[in-house]
C-alpha cells in the first residue's frame, strides 16, 4: 500500500516538472522573439509624372461623314430606252464625258425633218419674188413630198394612239408620234403656201410671213438638235461616279435619275454638335481626324458652322475641309477629335493618380525624400481622363501614377525609369 502511494507521488511530481519545463521553454521562445529586431520594410517600385500647370481642356470625339463640295444627281433629259451604259460605279470621269446613251432613232428623224423644214422655208423666201417655171416645179415637188410625209405621220400617230389605248406602248412613244405628225403637218402647210406663192407671186406681207416661217423653222431645228444631244447623259464636272441607277434596256424619261457624280477634290467632313457645345467651335480651330478603317491621323480645321440647328435633330452642322492628299472617299465615316480650353491654369493630373476622388477628401501620393507622401488635394474640373488640382500642388511635384495603391504615407519607394513622362503625355496615352 505504501509502495503504491509512493509511486503515485513520483508520477505526479514528474508531470509537474514536465509542465514547468515546457512553460519555461515557451516563455524563453516568446522572450527571444520579442527581443528579435523587426525585419526591414520592403521598398515599393512606382512610376511618377511631373505635375504641370496649364489650362484645363476637354476632348470630344464626333463621328462624321465625308462629303464632296460638288455632289450632283445626273438625270436623263430625254425619254427613251437606255442604249448603252459607258461608265460604272467607282470610275473616274472628266467634265462633259458621256456616261450613257439613250436610243436616238426618233430624235435623229426629228432633227432631219426639222432641217428639211428649215431649208424649205429658206427656199420659199428666196423664190417668193419670182415665179419661174423651175421654181414652180420645185415647189410642186416639195408640196407632193410634204403631203405624203404628213399622211404617213398621221397614220403612224393613229396607230400609236390605238396601241397606247391598248396598253402596248408608253405615253412617251405616243407623244413622239404626235410631235412627228404636227411637224409634218406644219411642213405641208408651208409647202402648200410656197406653191401658191410660186404660182401667183408674193406680196410684201407674204414675204414677211415667209421670213417668220424661216425663223420658226430655224428655232425648231435648234430644238431638235438639242433634244438629240440630250440622248447623251454627260458628267457635269470631273470626279468619281458614286452611284449608277440605270441599266441597259431600261426605259427612262426626262428627269429620271441616272448617276450620282461627286468631285474628286474638295472633300470635307460634316459633323453634328448639340447646342450646348456649338459655341465652343470656332473657324480655324484644329481637329484630329481618323478615317474609318484607318489608324492614321491627320489635321483638319473648322471652316463653317451653320447658324441654325436642323429642325428635326436639333443639331448644328460643322464642316471641316480635308487636305487634298487625304485618302478619303465620299460617304466614308470618320472620327473627329476636338479639344477646347475650358478652365484656368492649374495642375492637371491623370485621373488615375487621384485616389478617393469620389470622397470629400481626395488625395495623391508624391515622392519626397525617397518616400511616398500623402497629400490631400482640392479638385476642380474633371473629365474622363484628367482631374484639375487647384491646391496645394503648384507644379514640379513627382506624382505617383503607378503603384500608388500599394503605398501609405512614409512608405519607401523606388521610382522606375518611366518617371520622365509629363502629365500631358500621360493624358495622351490615356486617350489612346
CSV table of C-alpha atoms in Angstrom, one decimal:
chain,number,residue,atom,x,y,z
A,1,UNK,CA,0.0,0.0,0.0
A,2,UNK,CA,2.8,2.3,0.9
A,3,UNK,CA,4.7,1.5,-2.4
A,4,UNK,CA,1.6,2.4,-4.4
A,5,UNK,CA,1.3,5.8,-2.8
A,6,UNK,CA,5.0,6.5,-3.3
A,7,UNK,CA,4.7,5.6,-7.0
A,8,UNK,CA,1.8,7.9,-7.4
A,9,UNK,CA,3.6,10.7,-5.8
A,10,UNK,CA,6.6,10.2,-8.1
A,11,UNK,CA,4.4,10.3,-11.2
A,12,UNK,CA,2.7,13.4,-10.1
A,13,UNK,CA,5.9,15.2,-9.3
A,14,UNK,CA,7.3,14.2,-12.7
A,15,UNK,CA,4.3,15.6,-14.5
A,16,UNK,CA,4.5,18.9,-12.7
A,17,UNK,CA,8.2,19.1,-13.5
A,18,UNK,CA,7.5,18.5,-17.2
A,19,UNK,CA,4.8,21.2,-17.3
A,20,UNK,CA,7.1,23.6,-15.7
A,21,UNK,CA,9.9,22.8,-18.1
A,22,UNK,CA,7.5,23.2,-21.1
A,23,UNK,CA,6.3,26.5,-19.8
A,24,UNK,CA,9.8,27.7,-19.2
A,25,UNK,CA,10.8,26.9,-22.8
A,26,UNK,CA,7.7,28.6,-24.3
A,27,UNK,CA,8.4,31.7,-22.2
A,28,UNK,CA,12.0,31.9,-23.4
A,29,UNK,CA,10.9,31.5,-27.0
A,30,UNK,CA,8.4,34.3,-26.7
A,31,UNK,CA,11.1,36.4,-25.0
A,32,UNK,CA,13.6,35.8,-27.7
A,33,UNK,CA,11.1,36.6,-30.4
A,34,UNK,CA,10.1,39.8,-28.7
A,35,UNK,CA,13.7,40.8,-28.4
A,36,UNK,CA,14.5,40.0,-32.1
A,37,UNK,CA,14.7,43.2,-34.3
A,38,UNK,CA,11.9,43.8,-36.8
A,39,UNK,CA,12.5,43.0,-40.5
A,40,UNK,CA,13.2,45.9,-42.7
A,41,UNK,CA,10.1,47.4,-44.6
A,42,UNK,CA,10.2,46.5,-48.3
A,43,UNK,CA,10.6,49.2,-50.9
A,44,UNK,CA,7.7,49.7,-53.4
A,45,UNK,CA,8.6,50.4,-57.1
A,46,UNK,CA,6.4,53.2,-58.5
A,47,UNK,CA,6.1,55.3,-61.6
A,48,UNK,CA,5.7,59.1,-61.5
A,49,UNK,CA,4.9,62.1,-63.6
A,50,UNK,CA,6.0,65.7,-63.2
A,51,UNK,CA,3.0,67.8,-62.4
A,52,UNK,CA,2.4,70.6,-64.9
A,53,UNK,CA,0.5,73.9,-64.6
A,54,UNK,CA,-1.6,74.5,-67.7
A,55,UNK,CA,-5.2,75.3,-68.8
A,56,UNK,CA,-7.7,72.6,-68.4
A,57,UNK,CA,-9.0,71.1,-71.6
A,58,UNK,CA,-11.9,68.8,-72.7
A,59,UNK,CA,-11.7,66.5,-75.6
A,60,UNK,CA,-14.7,65.2,-77.5
A,61,UNK,CA,-14.8,62.8,-80.4
A,62,UNK,CA,-17.5,63.1,-83.0
A,63,UNK,CA,-18.4,60.7,-85.8
A,64,UNK,CA,-18.7,62.5,-89.1
A,65,UNK,CA,-19.2,61.6,-92.7
A,66,UNK,CA,-17.0,62.6,-95.7
A,67,UNK,CA,-18.8,64.5,-98.4
A,68,UNK,CA,-17.8,66.3,-101.6
A,69,UNK,CA,-18.0,70.0,-102.3
A,70,UNK,CA,-19.7,69.1,-105.6
A,71,UNK,CA,-22.2,66.3,-105.5
A,72,UNK,CA,-24.7,66.0,-108.3
A,73,UNK,CA,-27.5,63.7,-109.2
A,74,UNK,CA,-27.3,63.5,-113.0
A,75,UNK,CA,-30.7,62.9,-114.6
A,76,UNK,CA,-31.8,61.9,-118.1
A,77,UNK,CA,-33.1,64.9,-120.2
A,78,UNK,CA,-34.6,62.8,-123.0
A,79,UNK,CA,-37.0,59.9,-122.9
A,80,UNK,CA,-36.3,56.5,-124.4
A,81,UNK,CA,-34.6,53.2,-123.9
A,82,UNK,CA,-31.1,53.2,-122.5
A,83,UNK,CA,-28.9,52.0,-125.4
A,84,UNK,CA,-25.5,51.8,-123.8
A,85,UNK,CA,-24.0,52.2,-120.3
A,86,UNK,CA,-20.5,53.5,-120.7
A,87,UNK,CA,-19.4,54.2,-117.1
A,88,UNK,CA,-19.8,52.1,-113.9
A,89,UNK,CA,-19.7,52.9,-110.2
A,90,UNK,CA,-16.4,53.9,-108.8
A,91,UNK,CA,-14.9,55.0,-112.1
A,92,UNK,CA,-13.3,58.5,-112.6
A,93,UNK,CA,-14.9,60.8,-115.1
A,94,UNK,CA,-14.0,64.1,-116.7
A,95,UNK,CA,-16.3,67.1,-117.2
A,96,UNK,CA,-18.5,66.5,-120.3
A,97,UNK,CA,-17.7,62.8,-120.5
A,98,UNK,CA,-20.6,60.7,-121.8
A,99,UNK,CA,-21.9,58.4,-119.1
A,100,UNK,CA,-24.7,56.6,-121.0
A,101,UNK,CA,-26.5,56.7,-124.4
A,102,UNK,CA,-30.3,56.8,-124.9
A,103,UNK,CA,-31.7,55.4,-128.2
A,104,UNK,CA,-31.7,58.3,-130.6
A,105,UNK,CA,-33.5,56.9,-133.6
A,106,UNK,CA,-36.6,59.1,-133.1
A,107,UNK,CA,-34.5,62.2,-132.3
A,108,UNK,CA,-32.4,61.7,-135.4
A,109,UNK,CA,-35.5,61.6,-137.5
A,110,UNK,CA,-36.9,64.7,-135.8
A,111,UNK,CA,-33.7,66.6,-136.4
A,112,UNK,CA,-33.7,65.5,-140.1
A,113,UNK,CA,-37.3,66.6,-140.5
A,114,UNK,CA,-36.6,70.0,-138.8
A,115,UNK,CA,-33.6,70.6,-141.0
A,116,UNK,CA,-35.7,69.8,-144.1
A,117,UNK,CA,-38.3,72.2,-143.0
A,118,UNK,CA,-35.7,74.9,-142.4
A,119,UNK,CA,-34.3,74.5,-145.8
A,120,UNK,CA,-37.7,74.6,-147.3
A,121,UNK,CA,-38.6,77.8,-145.5
A,122,UNK,CA,-35.5,79.5,-146.8
A,123,UNK,CA,-36.2,78.3,-150.3
A,124,UNK,CA,-39.7,79.7,-150.1
A,125,UNK,CA,-38.4,83.0,-149.1
A,126,UNK,CA,-35.9,83.2,-151.9
A,127,UNK,CA,-38.4,82.2,-154.5
A,128,UNK,CA,-41.1,84.5,-153.3
A,129,UNK,CA,-40.0,87.4,-155.6
A,130,UNK,CA,-40.4,85.5,-158.8
A,131,UNK,CA,-42.4,82.6,-160.2
A,132,UNK,CA,-40.1,80.9,-162.7
A,133,UNK,CA,-41.1,77.6,-164.2
A,134,UNK,CA,-38.4,75.6,-162.4
A,135,UNK,CA,-39.4,77.2,-159.1
A,136,UNK,CA,-43.0,76.2,-159.6
A,137,UNK,CA,-41.9,72.7,-160.4
A,138,UNK,CA,-39.7,72.5,-157.4
A,139,UNK,CA,-42.4,74.0,-155.1
A,140,UNK,CA,-44.8,71.4,-156.6
A,141,UNK,CA,-42.4,68.6,-155.8
A,142,UNK,CA,-42.0,69.8,-152.2
A,143,UNK,CA,-45.7,70.1,-151.9
A,144,UNK,CA,-46.2,66.5,-153.0
A,145,UNK,CA,-43.4,65.2,-150.7
A,146,UNK,CA,-44.6,67.1,-147.7
A,147,UNK,CA,-48.2,65.9,-148.3
A,148,UNK,CA,-47.1,62.3,-148.4
A,149,UNK,CA,-45.0,62.8,-145.3
A,150,UNK,CA,-47.9,64.3,-143.4
A,151,UNK,CA,-50.2,61.5,-144.4
A,152,UNK,CA,-47.6,58.9,-143.3
A,153,UNK,CA,-47.1,60.7,-140.0
A,154,UNK,CA,-50.9,60.9,-139.4
A,155,UNK,CA,-51.3,57.2,-140.0
A,156,UNK,CA,-48.4,56.4,-137.6
A,157,UNK,CA,-49.9,58.7,-135.0
A,158,UNK,CA,-53.3,56.9,-135.3
A,159,UNK,CA,-51.5,53.6,-134.9
A,160,UNK,CA,-49.5,54.6,-131.9
A,161,UNK,CA,-52.7,56.1,-130.3
A,162,UNK,CA,-54.5,52.8,-130.7
A,163,UNK,CA,-51.6,50.9,-129.3
A,164,UNK,CA,-51.4,53.3,-126.3
A,165,UNK,CA,-55.1,52.8,-125.6
A,166,UNK,CA,-54.5,49.0,-125.6
A,167,UNK,CA,-51.5,49.4,-123.2
A,168,UNK,CA,-48.9,48.2,-125.7
A,169,UNK,CA,-46.8,51.3,-126.0
A,170,UNK,CA,-45.9,54.1,-123.5
A,171,UNK,CA,-47.2,57.6,-123.4
A,172,UNK,CA,-43.8,58.8,-124.4
A,173,UNK,CA,-43.9,56.9,-127.7
A,174,UNK,CA,-47.4,58.3,-128.4
A,175,UNK,CA,-46.1,61.9,-127.7
A,176,UNK,CA,-43.2,61.3,-130.1
A,177,UNK,CA,-45.6,60.2,-132.9
A,178,UNK,CA,-47.8,63.1,-132.2
A,179,UNK,CA,-44.9,65.5,-132.4
A,180,UNK,CA,-43.8,64.0,-135.7
A,181,UNK,CA,-47.3,64.4,-137.1
A,182,UNK,CA,-47.6,68.0,-136.0
A,183,UNK,CA,-44.2,68.8,-137.6
A,184,UNK,CA,-45.1,67.1,-140.9
A,185,UNK,CA,-48.4,68.9,-141.0
A,186,UNK,CA,-46.8,72.3,-140.4
A,187,UNK,CA,-44.3,71.5,-143.2
A,188,UNK,CA,-47.1,70.5,-145.6
A,189,UNK,CA,-48.9,73.8,-144.8
A,190,UNK,CA,-45.7,75.7,-145.6
A,191,UNK,CA,-45.2,73.8,-148.8
A,192,UNK,CA,-48.7,74.5,-149.8
A,193,UNK,CA,-48.3,78.2,-149.3
A,194,UNK,CA,-44.9,78.1,-151.1
A,195,UNK,CA,-46.6,76.5,-154.1
A,196,UNK,CA,-49.3,79.2,-154.1
A,197,UNK,CA,-46.7,81.9,-153.9
A,198,UNK,CA,-44.6,80.3,-156.7
A,199,UNK,CA,-47.6,80.3,-159.0
A,200,UNK,CA,-49.1,83.7,-158.2
A,201,UNK,CA,-46.1,85.7,-156.9
A,202,UNK,CA,-45.7,87.0,-153.3
A,203,UNK,CA,-47.0,90.2,-151.8
A,204,UNK,CA,-45.0,92.2,-149.2
A,205,UNK,CA,-47.0,90.7,-146.4
A,206,UNK,CA,-46.4,87.2,-147.9
A,207,UNK,CA,-42.7,87.8,-147.8
A,208,UNK,CA,-42.9,88.8,-144.2
A,209,UNK,CA,-44.8,85.7,-143.4
A,210,UNK,CA,-42.2,83.6,-145.2
A,211,UNK,CA,-39.4,85.4,-143.2
A,212,UNK,CA,-41.2,84.4,-140.0
A,213,UNK,CA,-41.5,80.9,-141.2
A,214,UNK,CA,-37.8,80.7,-141.8
A,215,UNK,CA,-37.2,81.9,-138.2
A,216,UNK,CA,-39.7,79.4,-136.8
A,217,UNK,CA,-38.2,76.6,-138.8
A,218,UNK,CA,-34.7,77.6,-137.6
A,219,UNK,CA,-35.9,77.5,-134.0
A,220,UNK,CA,-37.4,74.1,-134.5
A,221,UNK,CA,-34.2,72.8,-136.0
A,222,UNK,CA,-32.2,74.1,-132.9
A,223,UNK,CA,-34.7,72.4,-130.6
A,224,UNK,CA,-34.5,69.1,-132.4
A,225,UNK,CA,-30.7,69.3,-132.3
A,226,UNK,CA,-30.8,70.0,-128.5
A,227,UNK,CA,-33.1,67.0,-128.0
A,228,UNK,CA,-30.8,64.9,-130.0
A,229,UNK,CA,-27.9,66.0,-127.8
A,230,UNK,CA,-29.9,65.1,-124.7
A,231,UNK,CA,-29.7,61.4,-125.7
A,232,UNK,CA,-26.2,61.6,-124.2
A,233,UNK,CA,-26.1,61.6,-120.4
A,234,UNK,CA,-22.9,63.5,-119.5
A,235,UNK,CA,-20.9,64.2,-116.4
A,236,UNK,CA,-21.4,67.8,-115.2
A,237,UNK,CA,-17.8,68.0,-113.8
A,238,UNK,CA,-14.7,65.9,-113.2
A,239,UNK,CA,-15.0,63.5,-110.3
A,240,UNK,CA,-16.0,59.9,-109.5
A,241,UNK,CA,-19.2,58.0,-110.1
A,242,UNK,CA,-20.6,57.3,-106.6
A,243,UNK,CA,-23.8,55.5,-107.8
A,244,UNK,CA,-25.5,54.3,-111.0
A,245,UNK,CA,-29.2,53.9,-111.1
A,246,UNK,CA,-29.9,52.8,-114.7
A,247,UNK,CA,-29.1,49.7,-116.7
A,248,UNK,CA,-29.0,48.9,-120.4
A,249,UNK,CA,-32.6,48.3,-121.7
A,250,UNK,CA,-34.3,50.5,-119.1
A,251,UNK,CA,-36.8,53.0,-120.3
A,252,UNK,CA,-36.1,56.5,-118.9
A,253,UNK,CA,-38.0,59.7,-119.1
A,254,UNK,CA,-36.9,63.3,-118.7
A,255,UNK,CA,-35.9,63.7,-115.0
A,256,UNK,CA,-35.1,60.1,-114.3
A,257,UNK,CA,-32.1,59.9,-112.0
A,258,UNK,CA,-29.2,58.1,-113.8
A,259,UNK,CA,-25.9,58.7,-111.9
A,260,UNK,CA,-24.5,60.3,-108.8
A,261,UNK,CA,-21.2,62.1,-109.5
A,262,UNK,CA,-19.0,63.6,-106.8
A,263,UNK,CA,-16.0,65.7,-107.2
A,264,UNK,CA,-12.6,64.1,-106.6
A,265,UNK,CA,-11.3,67.2,-104.9
A,266,UNK,CA,-12.6,69.5,-102.2
A,267,UNK,CA,-13.6,66.7,-99.8
A,268,UNK,CA,-14.9,67.7,-96.4
A,269,UNK,CA,-16.2,66.1,-93.2
A,270,UNK,CA,-19.5,67.0,-91.7
A,271,UNK,CA,-20.1,66.5,-88.0
A,272,UNK,CA,-23.1,67.5,-85.9
A,273,UNK,CA,-22.9,69.1,-82.5
A,274,UNK,CA,-25.5,69.8,-79.8
A,275,UNK,CA,-26.5,73.3,-78.8
A,276,UNK,CA,-24.5,73.1,-75.5
A,277,UNK,CA,-21.3,72.6,-77.4
A,278,UNK,CA,-21.7,74.6,-80.6
A,279,UNK,CA,-20.4,77.8,-79.1
A,280,UNK,CA,-17.1,76.1,-78.4
A,281,UNK,CA,-16.4,75.6,-82.2
A,282,UNK,CA,-14.6,78.5,-83.9
A,283,UNK,CA,-13.5,78.9,-87.6
A,284,UNK,CA,-9.8,77.9,-87.9
A,285,UNK,CA,-10.0,75.6,-84.9
A,286,UNK,CA,-7.8,72.5,-85.4
A,287,UNK,CA,-9.1,68.9,-85.0
A,288,UNK,CA,-7.6,65.5,-85.4
A,289,UNK,CA,-9.2,63.2,-88.0
A,290,UNK,CA,-9.1,59.5,-88.3
A,291,UNK,CA,-10.9,57.9,-91.3
A,292,UNK,CA,-12.9,54.8,-90.8
A,293,UNK,CA,-10.8,51.7,-91.0
A,294,UNK,CA,-7.5,53.6,-90.7
A,295,UNK,CA,-5.2,54.2,-87.8
A,296,UNK,CA,-3.5,57.2,-89.4
A,297,UNK,CA,-4.5,60.6,-88.0
A,298,UNK,CA,-4.2,64.0,-89.8
A,299,UNK,CA,-5.2,67.5,-89.0
A,300,UNK,CA,-8.2,69.5,-90.3
A,301,UNK,CA,-9.6,72.9,-89.5
A,302,UNK,CA,-13.1,74.0,-88.8
A,303,UNK,CA,-14.3,76.1,-91.8
A,304,UNK,CA,-18.0,76.6,-91.4
A,305,UNK,CA,-20.6,76.4,-88.6
A,306,UNK,CA,-24.2,76.5,-89.6
A,307,UNK,CA,-26.0,79.3,-87.7
A,308,UNK,CA,-29.2,77.3,-87.2
A,309,UNK,CA,-29.9,73.8,-86.0
A,310,UNK,CA,-31.6,71.1,-88.0
A,311,UNK,CA,-35.3,71.3,-87.0
A,312,UNK,CA,-35.6,67.5,-86.7
A,313,UNK,CA,-32.4,66.6,-84.9
A,314,UNK,CA,-31.7,69.9,-83.1
A,315,UNK,CA,-28.0,69.6,-84.1
A,316,UNK,CA,-25.7,72.1,-85.7
A,317,UNK,CA,-23.6,71.1,-88.7
A,318,UNK,CA,-19.9,71.8,-88.6
A,319,UNK,CA,-17.7,71.4,-91.8
A,320,UNK,CA,-14.0,70.7,-91.8
A,321,UNK,CA,-12.3,70.7,-95.3
A,322,UNK,CA,-9.8,67.8,-95.7
A,323,UNK,CA,-6.3,68.2,-97.2
A,324,UNK,CA,-6.1,67.4,-100.9
A,325,UNK,CA,-3.9,64.4,-100.2
A,326,UNK,CA,-6.3,62.9,-97.6
A,327,UNK,CA,-7.2,59.3,-98.6
A,328,UNK,CA,-10.9,60.0,-98.2
A,329,UNK,CA,-13.9,58.7,-100.1
A,330,UNK,CA,-17.4,60.2,-100.2
A,331,UNK,CA,-19.8,58.7,-97.7
A,332,UNK,CA,-16.9,57.4,-95.6
A,333,UNK,CA,-17.2,57.6,-91.8
A,334,UNK,CA,-14.5,59.4,-89.8
A,335,UNK,CA,-13.8,60.2,-86.2
A,336,UNK,CA,-13.1,63.8,-85.4
A,337,UNK,CA,-11.4,64.7,-82.1
A,338,UNK,CA,-11.7,68.3,-80.9
A,339,UNK,CA,-10.1,69.8,-77.8
A,340,UNK,CA,-11.2,73.0,-76.0
A,341,UNK,CA,-9.7,75.1,-73.2
A,342,UNK,CA,-12.5,75.3,-70.5
A,343,UNK,CA,-10.7,76.2,-67.3
A,344,UNK,CA,-8.0,78.5,-65.8
A,345,UNK,CA,-4.4,77.3,-65.5
A,346,UNK,CA,-3.7,74.8,-62.7
A,347,UNK,CA,-2.0,71.5,-62.2
A,348,UNK,CA,-3.6,68.8,-64.4
A,349,UNK,CA,-3.2,65.2,-63.4
A,350,UNK,CA,-4.3,61.9,-64.9
A,351,UNK,CA,-7.5,60.8,-63.2
A,352,UNK,CA,-5.8,57.5,-62.1
A,353,UNK,CA,-3.4,59.5,-59.9
A,354,UNK,CA,-6.1,60.9,-57.7
A,355,UNK,CA,-7.3,58.5,-55.0
A,356,UNK,CA,-10.6,58.9,-53.1
A,357,UNK,CA,-11.8,61.1,-55.9
A,358,UNK,CA,-15.4,60.3,-55.1
A,359,UNK,CA,-15.0,61.3,-51.4
A,360,UNK,CA,-14.8,64.6,-49.7
A,361,UNK,CA,-11.0,64.2,-49.1
A,362,UNK,CA,-9.3,63.2,-52.4
A,363,UNK,CA,-5.6,62.8,-52.2
A,364,UNK,CA,-2.5,61.9,-54.2
A,365,UNK,CA,0.9,60.5,-53.4
A,366,UNK,CA,4.1,62.4,-54.3
A,367,UNK,CA,7.7,61.2,-53.9
A,368,UNK,CA,9.6,63.3,-51.4
A,369,UNK,CA,13.0,62.2,-49.9
A,370,UNK,CA,12.7,58.7,-51.4
A,371,UNK,CA,9.3,58.1,-49.6
A,372,UNK,CA,5.7,58.3,-50.6
A,373,UNK,CA,4.0,61.3,-49.1
A,374,UNK,CA,0.2,61.6,-48.9
A,375,UNK,CA,-1.1,65.0,-50.0
A,376,UNK,CA,-4.8,65.9,-49.7
A,377,UNK,CA,-5.9,67.9,-52.8
A,378,UNK,CA,-8.7,70.2,-53.9
A,379,UNK,CA,-10.2,69.0,-57.2
A,380,UNK,CA,-11.7,71.5,-59.7
A,381,UNK,CA,-12.8,70.4,-63.2
A,382,UNK,CA,-12.6,66.8,-64.3
A,383,UNK,CA,-13.3,64.7,-67.4
A,384,UNK,CA,-12.9,61.0,-68.1
A,385,UNK,CA,-9.1,61.1,-68.2
A,386,UNK,CA,-7.9,64.3,-66.3
A,387,UNK,CA,-8.5,66.0,-63.0
A,388,UNK,CA,-7.7,69.6,-62.3
A,389,UNK,CA,-5.9,70.1,-58.9
A,390,UNK,CA,-6.5,73.6,-57.6
A,391,UNK,CA,-4.3,73.2,-54.4
A,392,UNK,CA,-1.9,72.6,-52.8
A,393,UNK,CA,0.2,71.4,-55.8
A,394,UNK,CA,2.0,74.2,-57.7
A,395,UNK,CA,3.8,72.2,-60.4
A,396,UNK,CA,7.1,70.3,-60.4
A,397,UNK,CA,6.0,67.6,-57.9
A,398,UNK,CA,6.7,64.0,-58.8
A,399,UNK,CA,3.2,62.5,-58.6
A,400,UNK,CA,2.8,58.7,-58.4
A,401,UNK,CA,0.7,57.3,-61.2
A,402,UNK,CA,1.6,53.6,-61.0
A,403,UNK,CA,1.8,51.8,-57.6
A,404,UNK,CA,0.0,54.4,-55.6
A,405,UNK,CA,-2.4,51.8,-54.3
A,406,UNK,CA,0.4,49.9,-52.7
A,407,UNK,CA,1.9,52.6,-50.6
A,408,UNK,CA,1.0,54.6,-47.5
A,409,UNK,CA,2.3,57.8,-46.1
A,410,UNK,CA,6.0,57.3,-45.5
A,411,UNK,CA,6.5,54.1,-47.5
A,412,UNK,CA,10.0,53.9,-49.1
A,413,UNK,CA,9.6,53.9,-52.8
A,414,UNK,CA,11.8,53.4,-55.8
A,415,UNK,CA,11.0,55.3,-59.0
A,416,UNK,CA,11.3,53.3,-62.1
A,417,UNK,CA,12.9,54.6,-65.3
A,418,UNK,CA,9.5,55.7,-66.6
A,419,UNK,CA,9.4,58.8,-64.4
A,420,UNK,CA,10.2,61.2,-67.3
A,421,UNK,CA,6.6,61.3,-68.6
A,422,UNK,CA,4.7,64.5,-68.1
A,423,UNK,CA,1.0,64.9,-67.3
A,424,UNK,CA,0.2,65.8,-70.9
A,425,UNK,CA,2.0,62.7,-72.2
A,426,UNK,CA,0.1,60.5,-69.7
A,427,UNK,CA,-3.2,62.1,-70.8
A,428,UNK,CA,-2.5,61.5,-74.4
A,429,UNK,CA,-1.7,57.8,-73.6
A,430,UNK,CA,-4.9,57.6,-71.7
A,431,UNK,CA,-6.9,59.0,-74.7
A,432,UNK,CA,-5.4,56.4,-77.0
